Amino acid sequence: DTGVSQDPRHKITKRGQNVTFRCDPISEHNRLYWYRQTLGQGPEFLTYFQNEAQLEKSRLLSDRFSAERPKGSFSTLEIQRTEQGDSAMYLCASSFKGQGDYEQYFGPGTRLTVT
Amino acid sequence: GEDVEQSLFLSVREGDSSVINCTYTDSSSTYLYWYKQEPGAGLQLLTYIFSNMDMKQDQRLTVLLNKKDKHLSLRIADTQTGDSAIYFCALGGSSASKIIFGSGTRLSIRP
């Protein structure tokens, strides 16, 4: 399977703890996106990278959130001092800038539960 | 900002056509998408249409775009039980960065 992969699939943490999620995009894709989806809602854009450069960040991405893509391949999303309101599905997507770069392909997501 | 509206639920009989509707506010969107999400699964890109098109057909799927009314629809012909899912309308700009999603329409199939 050469699709977008995310790890872990599920994470339960206590309020105040830090968590980190990983996303591996489709191998030839140079753009990588993070979205957050809460129950009953559509995904909301958080941030995106082209290669290793973070090109856009949503105002939803508070100071407690940080995303990296150090070598332009996989990406990590860290949430510090988690709050119950951070409970959501965190989705990663990738695309290829160039031909068909408007087609974003999504991973299965990481479901975060903050207790 | 961009607003994308969808009805929450749609129920259709197996074998009938399903029509899922979407309205939006920002007329500058370049790409208009339909994604499908099944329980416990990620988002699957079903189809998309460029803003300079009125219609796109792909097997059982037909997308219609009315730019004047800012209305997008997805028609699924011969709806099957495997079509049960949440369908998201989504819009993207010319820079191919973020996609703005609606809240989704849950499609259920009656026997």
mmCIF file of C-alpha atoms in Angstrom:
data_model
loop_
_atom_site.group_PDB
_atom_site.id
_atom_site.type_symbol
_atom_site.label_atom_id
_atom_site.label_comp_id
_atom_site.label_asym_id
_atom_site.label_seq_id
_atom_site.Cartn_x
_atom_site.Cartn_y
_atom_site.Cartn_z
ATOM 1 C CA ASP A 1 0.000 0.000 0.000
ATOM 2 C CA THR A 2 1.598 3.270 -1.087
ATOM 3 C CA GLY A 3 -1.034 5.633 0.329
ATOM 4 C CA VAL A 4 -0.673 8.221 3.087
ATOM 5 C CA SER A 5 0.030 6.586 6.437
ATOM 6 C CA GLN A 6 -0.379 8.011 9.925
ATOM 7 C CA ASP A 7 0.852 6.806 13.279
ATOM 8 C CA PRO A 8 -0.552 6.167 15.797
ATOM 9 C CA ARG A 9 -4.137 5.510 14.723
ATOM 10 C CA HIS A 10 -5.443 6.162 18.220
ATOM 11 C CA LYS A 11 -4.010 8.092 21.146
ATOM 12 C CA ILE A 12 -5.475 8.554 24.601
ATOM 13 C CA THR A 13 -3.717 11.036 26.825
ATOM 14 C CA LYS A 14 -4.321 12.950 29.998
ATOM 15 C CA ARG A 15 -4.861 16.666 29.990
ATOM 16 C CA GLY A 16 -1.587 18.528 30.185
ATOM 17 C CA GLN A 17 0.503 15.861 28.472
ATOM 18 C CA ASN A 18 2.322 16.357 25.171
ATOM 19 C CA VAL A 19 1.549 14.206 22.139
ATOM 20 C CA THR A 20 3.216 13.790 18.756
ATOM 21 C CA PHE A 21 1.727 12.353 15.593
ATOM 22 C CA ARG A 22 3.516 11.244 12.456
ATOM 23 C CA CYS A 23 2.454 11.354 8.831
ATOM 24 C CA ASP A 24 4.178 9.657 5.899
ATOM 25 C CA PRO A 25 2.932 11.047 2.576
ATOM 26 C CA ILE A 26 2.769 9.287 -0.764
ATOM 27 C CA SER A 27 6.417 9.017 -1.752
ATOM 28 C CA GLU A 28 6.556 11.361 -4.751
ATOM 29 C CA HIS A 29 4.300 14.006 -3.167
ATOM 30 C CA ASN A 30 6.010 17.251 -2.176
ATOM 31 C CA ARG A 31 3.040 18.908 -0.469
ATOM 32 C CA LEU A 32 1.783 17.762 2.908
ATOM 33 C CA TYR A 33 -1.270 19.048 4.788
ATOM 34 C CA TRP A 34 -2.653 18.699 8.296
ATOM 35 C CA TYR A 35 -6.365 18.970 9.051
ATOM 36 C CA ARG A 36 -8.438 18.477 12.188
ATOM 37 C CA GLN A 37 -11.899 16.931 12.201
ATOM 38 C CA THR A 38 -14.274 17.006 15.158
ATOM 39 C CA LEU A 39 -17.400 14.901 15.464
ATOM 40 C CA GLY A 40 -20.108 15.858 13.012
ATOM 41 C CA GLN A 41 -17.948 18.392 11.197
ATOM 42 C CA GLY A 42 -15.863 18.475 8.080
ATOM 43 C CA PRO A 43 -12.080 18.668 8.264
ATOM 44 C CA GLU A 44 -10.563 22.051 9.090
ATOM 45 C CA PHE A 45 -7.253 23.110 7.632
ATOM 46 C CA LEU A 46 -4.364 23.510 10.084
ATOM 47 C CA THR A 47 -1.182 23.909 8.062
ATOM 48 C CA TYR A 48 0.685 22.769 4.976
ATOM 49 C CA PHE A 49 4.228 22.218 3.746
ATOM 50 C CA GLN A 50 5.833 22.315 0.378
ATOM 51 C CA ASN A 51 8.932 20.179 0.753
ATOM 52 C CA GLU A 52 10.340 21.257 4.142
ATOM 53 C CA ALA A 53 8.906 24.794 4.089
ATOM 54 C CA GLN A 54 5.770 25.494 6.115
ATOM 55 C CA LEU A 55 3.850 27.798 3.776
ATOM 56 C CA GLU A 56 0.591 28.455 5.605
ATOM 57 C CA LYS A 57 -0.756 28.120 9.123
ATOM 58 C CA SER A 58 -4.370 28.470 10.192
ATOM 59 C CA ARG A 59 -5.307 30.630 13.143
ATOM 60 C CA LEU A 60 -6.641 27.360 14.580
ATOM 61 C CA LEU A 61 -3.020 26.374 15.106
ATOM 62 C CA SER A 62 -2.386 27.849 18.534
ATOM 63 C CA ASP A 63 1.051 28.241 20.110
ATOM 64 C CA ARG A 64 0.661 24.808 21.660
ATOM 65 C CA PHE A 65 0.722 23.211 18.216
ATOM 66 C CA SER A 66 3.849 22.791 16.138
ATOM 67 C CA ALA A 67 4.379 20.957 12.885
ATOM 68 C CA GLU A 68 7.609 20.024 11.181
ATOM 69 C CA ARG A 69 8.728 18.368 7.996
ATOM 70 C CA PRO A 70 12.508 18.401 8.426
ATOM 71 C CA LYS A 71 13.619 16.567 5.308
ATOM 72 C CA GLY A 72 10.645 17.198 3.123
ATOM 73 C CA SER A 73 9.367 13.652 3.578
ATOM 74 C CA PHE A 74 7.452 12.651 6.719
ATOM 75 C CA SER A 75 5.906 15.240 9.026
ATOM 76 C CA THR A 76 5.188 15.427 12.735
ATOM 77 C CA LEU A 77 2.470 17.357 14.540
ATOM 78 C CA GLU A 78 3.070 18.005 18.223
ATOM 79 C CA ILE A 79 0.503 19.279 20.702
ATOM 80 C CA GLN A 80 1.872 20.530 23.993
ATOM 81 C CA ARG A 81 -0.120 20.733 27.221
ATOM 82 C CA THR A 82 -3.127 19.023 25.681
ATOM 83 C CA GLU A 83 -6.624 20.219 26.551
ATOM 84 C CA GLN A 84 -9.922 18.390 26.300
ATOM 85 C CA GLY A 85 -10.839 20.624 23.378
ATOM 86 C CA ASP A 86 -7.958 19.099 21.413
ATOM 87 C CA SER A 87 -9.846 15.793 21.206
ATOM 88 C CA ALA A 88 -10.417 15.235 17.499
ATOM 89 C CA MET A 89 -9.320 13.261 14.471
ATOM 90 C CA TYR A 90 -6.082 14.641 13.026
ATOM 91 C CA LEU A 91 -5.854 14.025 9.301
ATOM 92 C CA CYS A 92 -2.854 14.251 7.049
ATOM 93 C CA ALA A 93 -3.014 14.634 3.270
ATOM 94 C CA SER A 94 -0.473 14.922 0.492
ATOM 95 C CA SER A 95 -0.344 16.116 -3.092
ATOM 96 C CA PHE A 96 2.208 16.710 -5.822
ATOM 97 C CA LYS A 97 2.832 20.287 -6.855
ATOM 98 C CA GLY A 98 2.772 20.227 -10.573
ATOM 99 C CA GLN A 99 0.474 17.989 -12.474
ATOM 100 C CA GLY A 100 -2.628 17.234 -10.428
ATOM 101 C CA ASP A 101 -1.523 19.135 -7.360
ATOM 102 C CA TYR A 102 -5.121 19.947 -6.569
ATOM 103 C CA GLU A 103 -5.757 16.299 -5.731
ATOM 104 C CA GLN A 104 -5.169 15.844 -2.018
ATOM 105 C CA TYR A 105 -5.062 12.271 -0.789
ATOM 106 C CA PHE A 106 -5.849 11.668 2.855
ATOM 107 C CA GLY A 107 -4.488 9.234 5.385
ATOM 108 C CA PRO A 108 -6.659 7.268 7.847
ATOM 109 C CA GLY A 109 -6.155 9.827 10.615
ATOM 110 C CA THR A 110 -5.040 9.779 14.236
ATOM 111 C CA ARG A 111 -7.876 9.914 16.725
ATOM 112 C CA LEU A 112 -6.851 11.834 19.841
ATOM 113 C CA THR A 113 -8.802 11.567 23.079
ATOM 114 C CA VAL A 114 -7.803 13.867 25.926
ATOM 115 C CA THR A 115 -9.152 12.783 29.316
ATOM 116 C CA GLY B 1 -14.308 33.552 5.055
ATOM 117 C CA GLU B 2 -15.550 30.778 2.871
ATOM 118 C CA ASP B 3 -18.777 29.109 3.882
ATOM 119 C CA VAL B 4 -19.819 25.716 2.513
ATOM 120 C CA GLU B 5 -23.292 24.429 3.351
ATOM 121 C CA GLN B 6 -24.727 20.936 3.013
ATOM 122 C CA SER B 7 -27.847 19.260 4.301
ATOM 123 C CA LEU B 8 -27.067 16.820 7.101
ATOM 124 C CA PHE B 9 -28.946 13.717 5.980
ATOM 125 C CA LEU B 10 -30.239 12.013 2.863
ATOM 126 C CA SER B 11 -32.078 8.709 2.681
ATOM 127 C CA VAL B 12 -32.687 6.945 -0.624
ATOM 128 C CA ARG B 13 -33.956 3.568 -1.730
ATOM 129 C CA GLU B 14 -31.454 1.094 -3.102
ATOM 130 C CA GLY B 15 -31.313 1.374 -6.885
ATOM 131 C CA ASP B 16 -32.586 4.963 -6.956
ATOM 132 C CA SER B 17 -30.446 7.997 -7.713
ATOM 133 C CA SER B 18 -29.032 10.087 -4.882
ATOM 134 C CA VAL B 19 -28.521 13.805 -5.254
ATOM 135 C CA ILE B 20 -26.377 15.563 -2.673
ATOM 136 C CA ASN B 21 -26.373 19.344 -2.761
ATOM 137 C CA CYS B 22 -23.909 21.980 -1.659
ATOM 138 C CA THR B 23 -23.926 25.769 -1.666
ATOM 139 C CA TYR B 24 -20.956 28.030 -1.134
ATOM 140 C CA THR B 25 -20.192 31.693 -0.762
ATOM 141 C CA ASP B 26 -16.757 32.310 -2.306
ATOM 142 C CA SER B 27 -16.935 32.450 -6.087
ATOM 143 C CA SER B 28 -13.142 32.508 -6.460
ATOM 144 C CA SER B 29 -12.748 28.773 -5.821
ATOM 145 C CA THR B 30 -10.961 27.038 -8.660
ATOM 146 C CA TYR B 31 -11.503 23.388 -7.734
ATOM 147 C CA LEU B 32 -14.671 21.898 -6.299
ATOM 148 C CA TYR B 33 -14.446 18.433 -4.800
ATOM 149 C CA TRP B 34 -16.545 15.618 -3.506
ATOM 150 C CA TYR B 35 -15.002 13.395 -0.846
ATOM 151 C CA LYS B 36 -16.476 10.245 0.706
ATOM 152 C CA GLN B 37 -15.879 9.127 4.283
ATOM 153 C CA GLU B 38 -16.910 5.695 5.498
ATOM 154 C CA PRO B 39 -17.047 4.850 9.225
ATOM 155 C CA GLY B 40 -13.558 4.515 10.673
ATOM 156 C CA ALA B 41 -11.923 5.358 7.380
ATOM 157 C CA GLY B 42 -10.149 8.361 5.948
ATOM 158 C CA LEU B 43 -11.426 10.660 3.257
ATOM 159 C CA GLN B 44 -11.600 9.280 -0.254
ATOM 160 C CA LEU B 45 -11.436 11.710 -3.175
ATOM 161 C CA LEU B 46 -14.413 10.752 -5.358
ATOM 162 C CA THR B 47 -14.313 13.371 -8.048
ATOM 163 C CA TYR B 48 -13.727 17.059 -8.665
ATOM 164 C CA ILE B 49 -14.645 19.724 -11.159
ATOM 165 C CA PHE B 50 -12.852 22.837 -12.316
ATOM 166 C CA SER B 51 -14.704 26.105 -11.895
ATOM 167 C CA ASN B 52 -14.769 26.647 -15.665
ATOM 168 C CA MET B 53 -16.830 23.485 -16.167
ATOM 169 C CA ASP B 54 -20.578 22.970 -15.772
ATOM 170 C CA MET B 55 -20.689 19.213 -15.584
ATOM 171 C CA LYS B 56 -18.464 16.195 -15.154
ATOM 172 C CA GLN B 57 -19.507 12.559 -15.420
ATOM 173 C CA ASP B 58 -17.486 9.670 -14.070
ATOM 174 C CA GLN B 59 -19.210 6.275 -14.247
ATOM 175 C CA ARG B 60 -22.124 6.436 -11.758
ATOM 176 C CA LEU B 61 -21.164 9.922 -10.564
ATOM 177 C CA THR B 62 -22.327 13.181 -12.129
ATOM 178 C CA VAL B 63 -21.192 16.547 -10.802
ATOM 179 C CA LEU B 64 -23.129 19.668 -11.726
ATOM 180 C CA LEU B 65 -21.863 23.183 -11.072
ATOM 181 C CA ASN B 66 -24.065 26.266 -11.226
ATOM 182 C CA LYS B 67 -21.663 29.141 -10.743
ATOM 183 C CA LYS B 68 -24.364 31.788 -10.871
ATOM 184 C CA ASP B 69 -26.194 30.247 -7.913
ATOM 185 C CA LYS B 70 -22.965 28.979 -6.288
ATOM 186 C CA HIS B 71 -24.442 25.501 -6.175
ATOM 187 C CA LEU B 72 -22.670 22.180 -6.561
ATOM 188 C CA SER B 73 -24.354 18.786 -6.678
ATOM 189 C CA LEU B 74 -23.317 15.160 -6.789
ATOM 190 C CA ARG B 75 -25.618 12.611 -8.358
ATOM 191 C CA ILE B 76 -25.011 8.933 -7.687
ATOM 192 C CA ALA B 77 -26.876 6.704 -10.115
ATOM 193 C CA ASP B 78 -28.171 3.274 -9.067
ATOM 194 C CA THR B 79 -27.321 3.822 -5.409
ATOM 195 C CA GLN B 80 -25.993 0.721 -3.654
ATOM 196 C CA THR B 81 -25.543 -0.189 0.009
ATOM 197 C CA GLY B 82 -21.822 0.368 -0.398
ATOM 198 C CA ASP B 83 -22.557 4.024 -1.091
ATOM 199 C CA SER B 84 -23.602 4.528 2.538
ATOM 200 C CA ALA B 85 -21.179 7.116 3.883
ATOM 201 C CA ILE B 86 -20.732 10.792 4.643
ATOM 202 C CA TYR B 87 -20.156 12.919 1.563
ATOM 203 C CA PHE B 88 -18.229 16.163 1.837
ATOM 204 C CA CYS B 89 -18.365 19.050 -0.571
ATOM 205 C CA ALA B 90 -15.080 20.975 -0.575
ATOM 206 C CA LEU B 91 -13.525 23.949 -2.315
ATOM 207 C CA GLY B 92 -9.950 24.827 -3.200
ATOM 208 C CA GLY B 93 -8.265 27.886 -4.610
ATOM 209 C CA SER B 94 -5.913 28.206 -7.559
ATOM 210 C CA SER B 95 -2.830 27.907 -5.352
ATOM 211 C CA ALA B 96 -3.807 24.323 -4.502
ATOM 212 C CA SER B 97 -3.223 24.869 -0.801
ATOM 213 C CA LYS B 98 -5.945 24.429 1.779
ATOM 214 C CA ILE B 99 -9.313 22.891 1.024
ATOM 215 C CA ILE B 100 -12.444 24.199 2.748
ATOM 216 C CA PHE B 101 -14.920 21.471 3.626
ATOM 217 C CA GLY B 102 -18.629 21.478 4.304
ATOM 218 C CA SER B 103 -20.041 19.639 7.313
ATOM 219 C CA GLY B 104 -20.959 16.582 5.268
ATOM 220 C CA THR B 105 -24.153 14.825 4.205
ATOM 221 C CA ARG B 106 -24.827 11.388 5.655
ATOM 222 C CA LEU B 107 -26.287 9.153 2.945
ATOM 223 C CA SER B 108 -28.267 6.139 4.108
ATOM 224 C CA ILE B 109 -29.706 3.482 1.829
ATOM 225 C CA ARG B 110 -33.117 1.864 2.373
ATOM 226 C CA PRO B 111 -33.718 -1.668 1.053
#
